[in-house]
Coordinates of N, CA and C in Angstrom, one line a residue:
X18 N 88.3 78.9 123.4 CA 89.7 78.9 124.0 C 90.0 80.3 124.0
X19 N 90.5 80.8 125.2 CA 90.9 82.1 125.4 C 92.3 82.2 124.8
X20 N 92.6 83.2 124.2 CA 93.9 83.7 123.5 C 94.9 84.2 124.5
X21 N 96.1 84.1 124.4 CA 97.1 84.7 125.2 C 97.4 86.1 124.8
X22 N 98.0 86.9 125.7 CA 98.4 88.2 125.4 C 99.4 88.1 124.2
X23 N 100.3 87.3 124.0 CA 101.2 87.1 123.0 C 100.5 87.0 121.7
X24 N 99.6 86.2 121.7 CA 98.6 86.0 120.5 C 98.1 87.1 120.0
X25 N 97.6 87.9 121.0 CA 96.8 89.2 120.6 C 97.9 90.2 120.3
X26 N 99.1 90.2 120.8 CA 100.2 91.3 120.4 C 100.6 90.9 118.9
X27 N 100.8 89.6 118.7 CA 101.2 89.2 117.2 C 100.1 89.7 116.3
X28 N 98.8 89.4 116.6 CA 97.7 89.6 115.6 C 97.7 91.3 115.5
X29 N 97.7 92.0 116.5 CA 97.7 93.5 116.4 C 98.9 94.0 115.7
X30 N 100.0 93.4 115.9 CA 101.2 93.8 115.1 C 100.9 93.7 113.6
X31 N 100.5 92.4 113.3 CA 100.1 92.3 111.8 C 99.1 93.2 111.3
X32 N 98.2 93.5 111.9 CA 97.1 94.4 111.5 C 97.6 95.8 111.5
X33 N 98.4 96.2 112.3 CA 99.1 97.6 112.3 C 100.0 97.7 111.1
X34 N 100.7 96.6 110.8 CA 101.5 96.6 109.5 C 100.7 96.9 108.3
X35 N 99.5 96.4 108.2 CA 98.7 96.6 107.1 C 98.2 98.0 107.1
X36 N 97.9 98.7 108.2 CA 97.4 100.0 108.3 C 98.5 101.0 108.1
X37 N 99.7 100.8 108.6 CA 100.9 101.6 108.1 C 101.2 101.5 106.9
X38 N 101.3 100.3 106.1 CA 101.5 100.2 104.7 C 102.9 100.5 104.3
X39 N 104.0 100.3 105.2 CA 105.4 100.6 104.7 C 105.7 99.7 103.5
X40 N 105.3 98.6 103.6 CA 105.7 97.5 102.5 C 105.0 97.7 101.3
X41 N 103.9 98.5 101.3 CA 103.1 98.8 100.0 C 103.6 99.9 99.3
X42 N 104.6 100.7 99.6 CA 105.3 101.7 99.0 C 106.1 101.2 97.7
X43 N 106.5 102.1 96.8 CA 107.1 101.6 95.7 C 108.4 101.0 96.2
X44 N 109.0 101.5 97.3 CA 110.1 100.9 97.8 C 109.8 100.1 99.0
X45 N 109.9 98.8 99.2 CA 109.6 98.1 100.3 C 110.5 98.2 101.4
X46 N 110.3 99.2 102.2 CA 111.1 99.5 103.3 C 110.8 98.7 104.6
X47 N 111.8 98.3 105.2 CA 111.4 97.5 106.4 C 111.2 98.7 107.6
X48 N 110.8 98.3 108.8 CA 110.4 99.2 109.8 C 111.9 99.8 110.2
X49 N 112.9 99.1 110.3 CA 114.1 99.7 110.8 C 114.7 100.7 109.8
X50 N 114.6 100.4 108.4 CA 114.9 101.4 107.4 C 114.1 102.6 107.5
X51 N 112.8 102.6 107.7 CA 111.9 103.7 107.9 C 112.5 104.5 109.1
X52 N 112.8 103.8 110.2 CA 113.2 104.5 111.4 C 114.5 105.2 111.2
X53 N 115.5 104.5 110.3 CA 116.6 105.2 110.1 C 116.3 106.4 109.4
X54 N 115.6 106.5 108.4 CA 115.5 107.6 107.5 C 114.8 108.7 108.4
X55 N 114.0 108.6 109.3 CA 113.4 109.4 110.3 C 114.6 110.1 111.1
X56 N 115.5 109.1 111.8 CA 116.5 109.7 112.4 C 117.5 110.5 111.7
X57 N 117.8 110.1 110.3 CA 118.5 111.0 109.5 C 118.0 112.3 109.2
X58 N 116.8 112.2 109.0 CA 115.9 113.4 108.9 C 116.0 114.4 110.1
X59 N 116.0 113.9 111.3 CA 115.9 114.5 112.6 C 117.4 115.2 113.0
X60 N 118.5 114.5 112.4 CA 119.7 115.1 112.9 C 120.5 115.9 111.7
X61 N 120.9 117.0 112.0 CA 121.4 117.8 110.9 C 122.6 117.3 110.2
X62 N 123.6 116.6 111.0 CA 124.8 116.0 110.6 C 124.9 114.6 111.0
X63 N 124.1 113.7 110.4 CA 124.0 112.3 111.0 C 125.1 111.5 110.6
X64 N 125.8 110.9 111.6 CA 126.9 110.0 111.2 C 126.4 108.6 111.5
X65 N 127.0 107.5 110.9 CA 126.6 106.3 111.1 C 126.5 105.9 112.6
X66 N 127.3 106.3 113.3 CA 127.4 106.1 114.7 C 126.2 106.6 115.4
X67 N 125.9 107.9 115.1 CA 124.7 108.6 115.7 C 123.4 107.9 115.4
X68 N 123.3 107.3 114.2 CA 122.1 106.6 113.8 C 122.0 105.3 114.4
X69 N 123.1 104.5 114.6 CA 123.1 103.3 115.4 C 122.8 103.7 116.8
X70 N 123.3 104.5 117.4 CA 122.9 104.9 118.8 C 121.4 105.2 118.9
X71 N 120.9 106.0 118.1 CA 119.5 106.5 118.2 C 118.6 105.2 118.1
X72 N 119.1 104.3 117.3 CA 118.2 103.1 116.9 C 118.6 101.9 117.8
X73 N 119.6 102.0 118.7 CA 120.0 100.9 119.5 C 120.4 99.8 118.5
X74 N 121.2 100.0 117.4 CA 121.8 99.0 116.6 C 123.1 98.8 116.7
X75 N 123.7 97.8 116.3 CA 125.1 97.5 116.2 C 125.6 98.3 115.0
X76 N 126.8 98.9 115.2 CA 127.5 99.7 114.0 C 127.5 99.0 112.8
X77 N 127.9 97.5 112.8 CA 128.0 96.9 111.7 C 126.5 96.7 110.9
X78 N 125.5 96.7 111.6 CA 124.2 96.6 111.1 C 123.7 97.8 110.4
X79 N 124.2 99.0 111.1 CA 123.8 100.3 110.5 C 124.5 100.4 109.2
X80 N 125.7 100.1 109.1 CA 126.4 100.1 107.8 C 125.8 99.4 106.7
X81 N 125.4 98.1 106.9 CA 124.5 97.3 106.0 C 123.4 98.0 105.5
X82 N 122.6 98.6 106.6 CA 121.4 99.3 106.3 C 121.6 100.5 105.4
X83 N 122.6 101.2 105.7 CA 122.8 102.5 104.9 C 123.2 102.1 103.5
X84 N 123.9 101.0 103.3 CA 124.2 100.4 102.0 C 122.9 100.2 101.2
X85 N 121.9 99.6 101.9 CA 120.7 99.3 101.3 C 119.9 100.5 100.9
X86 N 120.0 101.5 101.9 CA 119.2 102.8 101.7 C 119.9 103.7 100.4
X87 N 121.2 103.4 100.4 CA 122.0 104.1 99.2 C 121.6 103.4 98.0
X88 N 121.5 102.0 97.9 CA 121.0 101.4 96.8 C 119.6 101.8 96.2
X89 N 118.8 102.1 97.2 CA 117.4 102.7 96.9 C 117.5 104.2 96.6
X90 N 118.7 104.8 96.7 CA 118.8 106.2 96.3 C 118.1 107.1 97.4
X91 N 118.1 106.6 98.6 CA 117.3 107.4 99.6 C 118.2 108.2 100.3
X92 N 119.4 107.8 100.5 CA 120.6 108.4 101.1 C 121.8 108.6 100.4
X93 N 122.7 109.5 100.9 CA 124.1 109.5 100.3 C 125.0 109.6 101.3
X94 N 126.2 109.1 101.3 CA 127.4 109.3 102.2 C 128.1 110.3 101.8
X95 N 128.5 111.3 102.6 CA 129.3 112.4 102.4 C 130.4 112.4 103.2
X96 N 131.8 112.6 102.7 CA 132.9 112.6 103.5 C 132.9 113.9 104.3
X97 N 133.1 113.8 105.5 CA 133.2 115.0 106.5 C 134.5 115.7 106.3
X98 N 134.6 117.0 106.2 CA 135.8 117.9 105.9 C 136.7 117.7 106.9
X99 N 136.6 117.5 108.1 CA 137.5 117.4 109.3 C 138.0 115.8 109.4
X100 N 137.3 115.0 108.9 CA 137.8 113.6 109.0 C 137.2 112.8 107.9
X101 N 138.2 112.4 107.0 CA 137.9 111.8 105.7 C 137.5 110.2 105.9
X102 N 137.7 109.8 107.1 CA 137.4 108.3 107.3 C 135.8 108.4 107.8
X103 N 135.3 109.3 108.3 CA 133.9 109.4 108.8 C 132.9 109.9 107.7
X104 N 131.8 109.3 107.8 CA 130.8 109.8 106.7 C 129.6 110.5 107.4
X105 N 129.2 111.4 106.8 CA 127.9 112.2 107.1 C 126.8 111.5 106.2
X106 N 125.7 111.2 106.7 CA 124.6 110.6 106.0 C 123.5 111.6 105.8
X107 N 123.3 111.8 104.5 CA 122.2 112.8 104.1 C 121.1 112.2 103.4
X108 N 120.0 112.8 103.4 CA 118.7 112.2 102.5 C 119.0 112.8 101.3
X109 N 118.6 111.9 100.3 CA 118.5 112.5 98.8 C 117.2 113.1 98.6
X110 N 116.8 113.6 97.4 CA 115.5 114.2 97.3 C 114.5 113.0 97.4
X111 N 114.8 111.8 96.8 CA 114.0 110.7 96.9 C 113.7 110.4 98.3
X112 N 114.8 110.4 99.2 CA 114.7 110.1 100.7 C 113.8 111.1 101.3
X113 N 113.9 112.4 101.0 CA 113.1 113.4 101.6 C 111.7 113.1 101.4
X114 N 111.3 112.6 100.1 CA 109.9 112.3 99.8 C 109.7 111.0 100.6
X115 N 110.5 110.1 100.7 CA 110.1 108.8 101.6 C 109.8 109.2 103.0
X116 N 110.5 110.2 103.6 CA 110.4 110.6 105.0 C 108.9 111.2 105.1
X117 N 108.6 112.0 104.0 CA 107.2 112.7 104.1 C 106.3 111.6 104.0
X118 N 106.4 110.6 103.2 CA 105.3 109.4 103.2 C 105.3 108.9 104.4
X119 N 106.4 108.5 105.1 CA 106.5 107.7 106.3 C 105.8 108.5 107.5
X120 N 106.0 109.8 107.4 CA 105.4 110.6 108.5 C 104.0 110.7 108.2
X121 N 103.4 110.7 107.1 CA 102.1 110.7 106.8 C 101.4 109.4 107.3
X122 N 102.1 108.3 106.9 CA 101.6 107.0 107.5 C 101.6 106.7 108.8
X123 N 102.6 107.3 109.5 CA 102.6 107.2 111.0 C 101.6 108.0 111.6
X124 N 101.4 109.2 111.1 CA 100.4 110.0 111.7 C 98.9 109.3 111.5
X125 N 98.9 108.6 110.3 CA 97.5 108.0 110.1 C 97.2 106.9 111.1
X126 N 98.3 106.0 111.4 CA 98.0 105.0 112.5 C 97.9 105.7 113.8
X127 N 98.7 106.7 114.2 CA 98.5 107.4 115.4 C 97.1 107.9 115.6
X128 N 96.5 108.6 114.5 CA 95.2 109.1 114.6 C 94.2 108.0 114.8
X129 N 94.4 106.9 114.1 CA 93.6 105.7 114.2 C 93.4 105.2 115.6
X130 N 94.7 105.0 116.2 CA 94.7 104.6 117.6 C 94.0 105.5 118.5
X131 N 94.3 106.9 118.3 CA 93.8 107.9 119.2 C 92.3 107.9 119.2
X132 N 91.7 107.6 118.0 CA 90.3 107.6 117.8 C 89.5 106.3 118.4
X133 N 90.3 105.4 118.6 CA 89.6 104.2 119.1 C 89.7 104.0 120.7
X134 N 90.6 105.0 121.2 CA 90.7 104.9 122.8 C 90.2 106.2 123.5
X135 N 89.8 106.1 124.6 CA 89.5 107.3 125.4 C 90.7 107.9 125.8
X136 N 90.7 109.2 126.3 CA 91.9 109.9 126.7 C 92.7 109.0 127.8
X137 N 91.9 108.4 128.6 CA 92.6 107.7 129.8 C 93.1 106.4 129.3
X138 N 92.5 105.8 128.5 CA 93.0 104.5 127.7 C 94.3 104.8 127.0
X139 N 94.2 106.0 126.2 CA 95.4 106.5 125.5 C 96.6 106.6 126.4
X140 N 96.5 107.4 127.4 CA 97.5 107.5 128.3 C 98.0 106.3 129.0
X141 N 97.2 105.5 129.3 CA 97.7 104.1 129.8 C 98.5 103.3 128.8
X142 N 97.8 103.2 127.6 CA 98.5 102.5 126.5 C 99.8 103.2 126.2
X143 N 99.9 104.5 126.1 CA 101.2 105.0 125.9 C 102.2 104.8 126.9
X144 N 101.8 105.0 128.3 CA 102.7 104.6 129.4 C 103.3 103.1 129.2
X145 N 102.2 102.2 129.1 CA 102.7 100.8 128.9 C 103.7 100.6 127.7
X146 N 103.4 101.1 126.6 CA 104.1 101.0 125.4 C 105.5 101.4 125.7
X147 N 105.6 102.7 126.2 CA 106.8 103.3 126.5 C 107.7 102.4 127.5
X148 N 107.1 101.9 128.5 CA 107.8 101.1 129.6 C 108.4 99.8 128.9
X149 N 107.5 99.1 128.1 CA 107.9 97.9 127.5 C 109.0 98.2 126.6
X150 N 109.0 99.2 125.8 CA 109.9 99.5 124.9 C 111.3 99.7 125.5
X151 N 111.1 100.5 126.5 CA 112.5 100.8 127.3 C 113.1 99.4 127.9
X152 N 112.2 98.6 128.5 CA 112.7 97.4 129.0 C 113.3 96.6 128.0
X153 N 112.7 96.5 126.8 CA 113.2 95.7 125.6 C 114.6 96.3 125.2
X154 N 114.6 97.5 125.0 CA 115.8 98.3 124.7 C 117.0 98.1 125.7
X155 N 116.7 98.1 127.0 CA 117.7 97.7 127.9 C 118.2 96.3 128.0
X156 N 117.2 95.4 127.7 CA 117.7 94.0 127.6 C 118.5 93.7 126.4
X157 N 118.2 94.4 125.4 CA 118.9 94.0 124.0 C 120.2 94.7 124.1
X158 N 120.3 95.8 124.8 CA 121.6 96.6 125.2 C 122.5 95.6 125.9
X159 N 122.0 95.1 127.1 CA 122.7 94.2 128.0 C 123.0 92.9 127.3
X160 N 122.2 92.3 126.6 CA 122.5 91.1 125.8 C 123.7 91.4 124.8
X161 N 123.5 92.5 124.2 CA 124.6 92.7 123.2 C 125.9 92.9 123.8
X162 N 126.0 93.6 125.0 CA 127.3 93.7 125.7 C 127.8 92.4 126.3
X163 N 126.8 91.5 126.7 CA 127.2 90.1 127.2 C 127.8 89.3 126.1
X164 N 127.2 89.6 124.8 CA 127.7 88.8 123.8 C 129.1 89.2 123.3
X165 N 129.3 90.6 123.4 CA 130.6 91.2 123.1 C 131.7 90.7 124.1
X166 N 131.4 90.7 125.3 CA 132.2 90.2 126.4 C 132.7 88.8 126.1
X167 N 131.7 88.1 125.7 CA 132.1 86.6 125.6 C 132.9 86.3 124.5
X168 N 132.9 87.4 123.4 CA 133.9 87.2 122.3 C 135.3 87.5 122.8
X169 N 135.5 88.5 123.5 CA 136.7 88.9 124.0 C 137.5 87.9 124.7
X170 N 136.7 87.0 125.4 CA 137.3 86.0 126.4 C 138.0 84.9 125.6

């Protein structure tokens, strides 16, 4: 029996999870939490809104995620001087170490994939992945807006 594309994608996803190994760290981070840490690391003064926009998340979801990252002592909320109601999210020393580990692990998987594909295959794989990711993001944003509009009525 020939397997479907979805079957192969699920299998590949599970196998990549094992190679990346985020769940095997001392702190069992989800992929969203790891991505949030990378976003916080990349923004000099990250607000919860900035992080939500970068990750295409609902603001309420990001607040819950920041709460969890704070429990793990990976981030801290700092009150902004010009707006006491807004928080700036910063990495703690533990968070900085977690980011270093996440970057090492993602480089490892990137190198693994690059070594398995020809240059042409890699370009094609990258372009297809980017395209699908963009389409999914657009659909998620559209569905989120439709759900919010439905609530208003």
